[in-house]
Every structure is written in C-alpha cells, then in structure tokens.
C-alpha cells in the first residue's frame, strides 16, 4: 500500500490529479517551446487530410451520386486516424513516460488514458474545423443525420483503439519487433477499412473477407449514421466490432493488471 | 514498518543469470535512519530501486505502510524540453498539490535551487550542477516517511553540500532516511543503524561502529 504524503486525498482524487498533471505535461511537450506549437498540433492532421482531399477530389475527381466525395473521405479518414493514433500513441507511451513511474502515484494506465483523451480532443477539433469549413465555405450540407449514433460509434472506435493500444504496448515491452509489425498492420488497415473507396464497388466474394476487419464495420457505421441517405452494405453490423472491442478490452486490462509493476519498472 | 519478504532479484547476463539476492528476508529497524553499506556491486542500489518501486523483484515482496520517496536526486524524472518550473509543477500536481499549495512547492524549490532565471529555462540547457540543485530541492519539497538517498553529498559545490546537509537534518526530524554511501563520516552523522549488504545477504547492525568495523574488516580481508 502506498500512502501519499498529502493525507486528505482519496484514490479517485489521486487518479484525477495524475491525469490532469500528465495531460498538461503532454500538451506542453507536444506544443513545444515554439510559438506556433499549438497551431501545428492541429495543423498537422489538418494538412494531412487536406492533402488527401486535394488528390482525390481535384486530381482524380470521382463521382458519387449519394454523398459528396469530400465528406465521404473525411468521415473515413477521421475515424481511421483516431484509431491509428491511439494505438500508436499507447504503444509508445511506456517508453516515453518510463522515467515518470519513479513518482509512485503515476501508473502506466494513467499515461494510456491521458494519451487517448488527448488524441480524442485533437481529432474532434480537426473534424469540427474541417466540417465547418466544408459547410461554411464549400456550401456542402454537413448536418449530421443521427448525431447520437455517430457519437456512439465514435466512442466505440476510441475504446477499440484503447484496447488494442494497450495490448500492443504490453507486447512491445516483451517483443520490441511488435512496433514494426503494428506499423505495417496499420498501413494495411488503411487500405482495407474502406477509407478511400465505397464498399459497394467491392465484389461480394471479396467483401465477405474484408468484413473480418472490425474497423471496416465501424467506419461504415460512422458514415451510415452521418449521412441521411447512405447506401447500406450487406453484412455491416454493430455486434461484431462490439464483441471484438469487449473481448480486446477484457484481455488488455487483464494482462495490464498482471504486468503493471513490470511496466513501471526501470529495466 | 518496512519488511522484505523472500526477495529474489536477478539480472540476465550474456551467459546465464546473475542473482543479486536469493530469498532475502529482513525487517528494517522501525523509525530509524538506516545506512546501507557494502562493496560495489553488492546490490545496494538494486535494493534502493526495489524499495522505491522503480524496479521489481523476480519474486517476493516489500511490505510497508510508510510513504517512500523516489530516489532523491533522480534526474530521469525531469523532462528536458520543459522548464524547471513546469517540471516541479508536474510533480506537485501528481502528489495532489494544486493551486496555492502547488505554488508553495514551486517557490520552495526555486528558492532552494538558487539558479535565478534559469528556473524558467528548459532543463536540457542546465549544467549538471544546476540540474542536481533542482532535483534535490524537488525531493526535499515533499514530506515522506522515508527518503531514499544514494550518496548524499555526491553533487554540488561546497556551499551546496553544506546547505543540503542542513536540509537533511531538518527533514530527519519528521522523516527517516535510507542512505547508501561509501562515506563513513556521512553515515555516522545521519544514520542510527547500519545494514550491510554482502553476497546477497543483509546483516542488520544496531550499533553503527560495529557495522562500520565489520565493513572495514571485510574490505581488508579481500
């Protein structure tokens, strides 16, 4: 049992104050000492998305009768990026914060949660800025058809990234090659999750294979609920990614519990 | 109360494992200042790291109801790109000091370190002496039951050494120290009991002179 030196201090208060301290620290480290640090944290994913939009919309313009292609792309890119960044961020968070575990109140899981919250905030801002720009300057209809469902799917994506991120982080501590493998898997997922193409152009015999990927279901559900008339694809359901996430979360937390002291240790 | 129960700790070497401790069990004398002595490589620092929770034993456990500090003077816990002030704020927040209490801690470290406007510069621009002043002040800003100290007077100029000894004495009124040192004068001035670590065993001496004599004999016999 570890006591803190401040006696009137419950475990929950402790947890919150560590999260707050880590959050400010991550913000300050990321924003750096540069004057436009805060700008670049938002601008970097923004530019990435803008660049892809530019390529797809202007250079090889595509026709899609049901929804505008700009919005189609952005509603795929944002969920994917948030998933990818949470997994990658969590995977490197132990090494990045190792020195901090010398302060007993800081637990590895605090750094996982902090990084997840930070990514969520960054991408929510990026998403809002882009959607606003499309609506205000581009004259597109950016109203969300079913906002609560969109939020629910978004939360599930975050939770799935969180679970897989912890699993990746635990594996990376034992097998360093995990980092390379996860990097490769992410770039493959980028093409297999229906980000840049509509699912209905995929022949149905391939589609059933693609549907093993839970992220594909979530991206598709995100779009189905974002647009009012989005063509539904056979076989997309919420149950499958939900089960996968619940399973991954249980496994990640179980093995985290088992390995938590080793994660915080120096060697 | 700090009790070690069946602690086994080993490190992998290029061939086989090196066992620092095998089933080490002993209790620290209650409410006393402890000097840890022993030859190089005996496992003093390993034991400190296990007590501080930054290293874990292969098996066995440390049982305690006391708060134990991080190793005093630990510089790894500082983020190089952040200023000393931000780093101190971080640690204060982590230990639950917010608002006015946090600023109090920051002021304490700032006054203790005496590094002027460098306090608002990124840590990576610091000299090792300046860094040591901040890390030491940071450890002393918080109240723990036990402070883990590896080589109390190892850093800083003569002036700073004198100052740090004074702070130790002050802190020892309310807390205790577990001190690793090869400097017997230092041990004599700060500690009440001696624990000698040798060959994976720990021997507790309630009398300082007895412990130091044993250690000196051990060194001569090698």
Coordinates of C-alpha atoms in Angstrom, one line a residue, chain A residues 101-102 104 266, chain B residues 2 4 7 9 11 20-21 24 26 28 33-38 42-57 62 68-74 146-152 168 176-182 186-187 191 195 197:
Chain A
X101 CA 6.9 6.0 -13.0
X102 CA 9.5 6.8 -10.3
X104 CA 4.6 6.4 -7.3
X266 CA 13.2 0.6 -14.9
Chain B
X2 CA 9.3 -1.9 6.0
X4 CA 11.3 -7.5 2.8
X7 CA 13.1 -11.1 -2.3
X9 CA 16.3 -10.5 -7.9
X11 CA 19.8 -9.8 -14.0
X20 CA 21.8 -10.3 -6.7
X21 CA 19.5 -11.6 -4.0
X24 CA 16.3 -12.2 1.0
X26 CA 14.6 -8.9 6.7
X28 CA 14.2 -2.5 8.6
X33 CA 17.7 6.2 9.9
X34 CA 19.4 3.4 8.0
X35 CA 22.8 3.4 6.4
X36 CA 23.2 0.8 3.6
X37 CA 26.8 -0.2 3.1
X38 CA 28.6 -2.9 1.2
X42 CA 26.6 -6.0 -3.8
X43 CA 23.1 -4.8 -4.6
X44 CA 22.7 -1.6 -2.6
X45 CA 21.3 0.4 -5.5
X46 CA 19.2 -2.6 -6.6
X47 CA 17.7 -2.7 -3.1
X48 CA 17.0 1.0 -3.2
X49 CA 15.3 0.7 -6.6
X50 CA 13.1 -2.1 -5.3
X51 CA 12.2 0.0 -2.2
X52 CA 11.4 3.0 -4.4
X53 CA 9.2 0.9 -6.7
X54 CA 11.2 1.6 -9.9
X55 CA 12.5 -1.9 -10.1
X56 CA 10.6 -5.1 -9.2
X57 CA 12.0 -8.3 -7.7
X62 CA 8.1 -5.4 0.1
X68 CA 8.7 6.1 0.5
X69 CA 10.2 8.8 -1.7
X70 CA 11.6 8.4 -5.2
X71 CA 15.4 8.1 -5.1
X72 CA 16.5 11.6 -4.0
X73 CA 18.2 13.5 -6.8
X74 CA 16.7 11.4 -9.5
X146 CA 11.4 7.6 4.2
X147 CA 13.8 9.3 1.9
X148 CA 15.9 7.1 -0.3
X149 CA 19.3 8.7 -0.8
X150 CA 22.1 7.3 -2.9
X151 CA 25.3 9.1 -2.0
X152 CA 24.1 12.2 -0.1
X168 CA 18.6 16.6 5.6
X176 CA 13.7 8.9 8.1
X177 CA 16.4 8.3 5.6
X178 CA 17.7 5.2 4.0
X179 CA 21.2 6.2 2.8
X180 CA 23.6 4.4 0.5
X181 CA 27.1 5.7 1.0
X182 CA 30.8 4.8 0.9
X186 CA 28.3 10.8 6.3
X187 CA 26.8 7.6 7.6
X191 CA 22.2 7.2 10.5
X195 CA 22.6 -2.7 7.2
X197 CA 24.7 -5.9 2.1

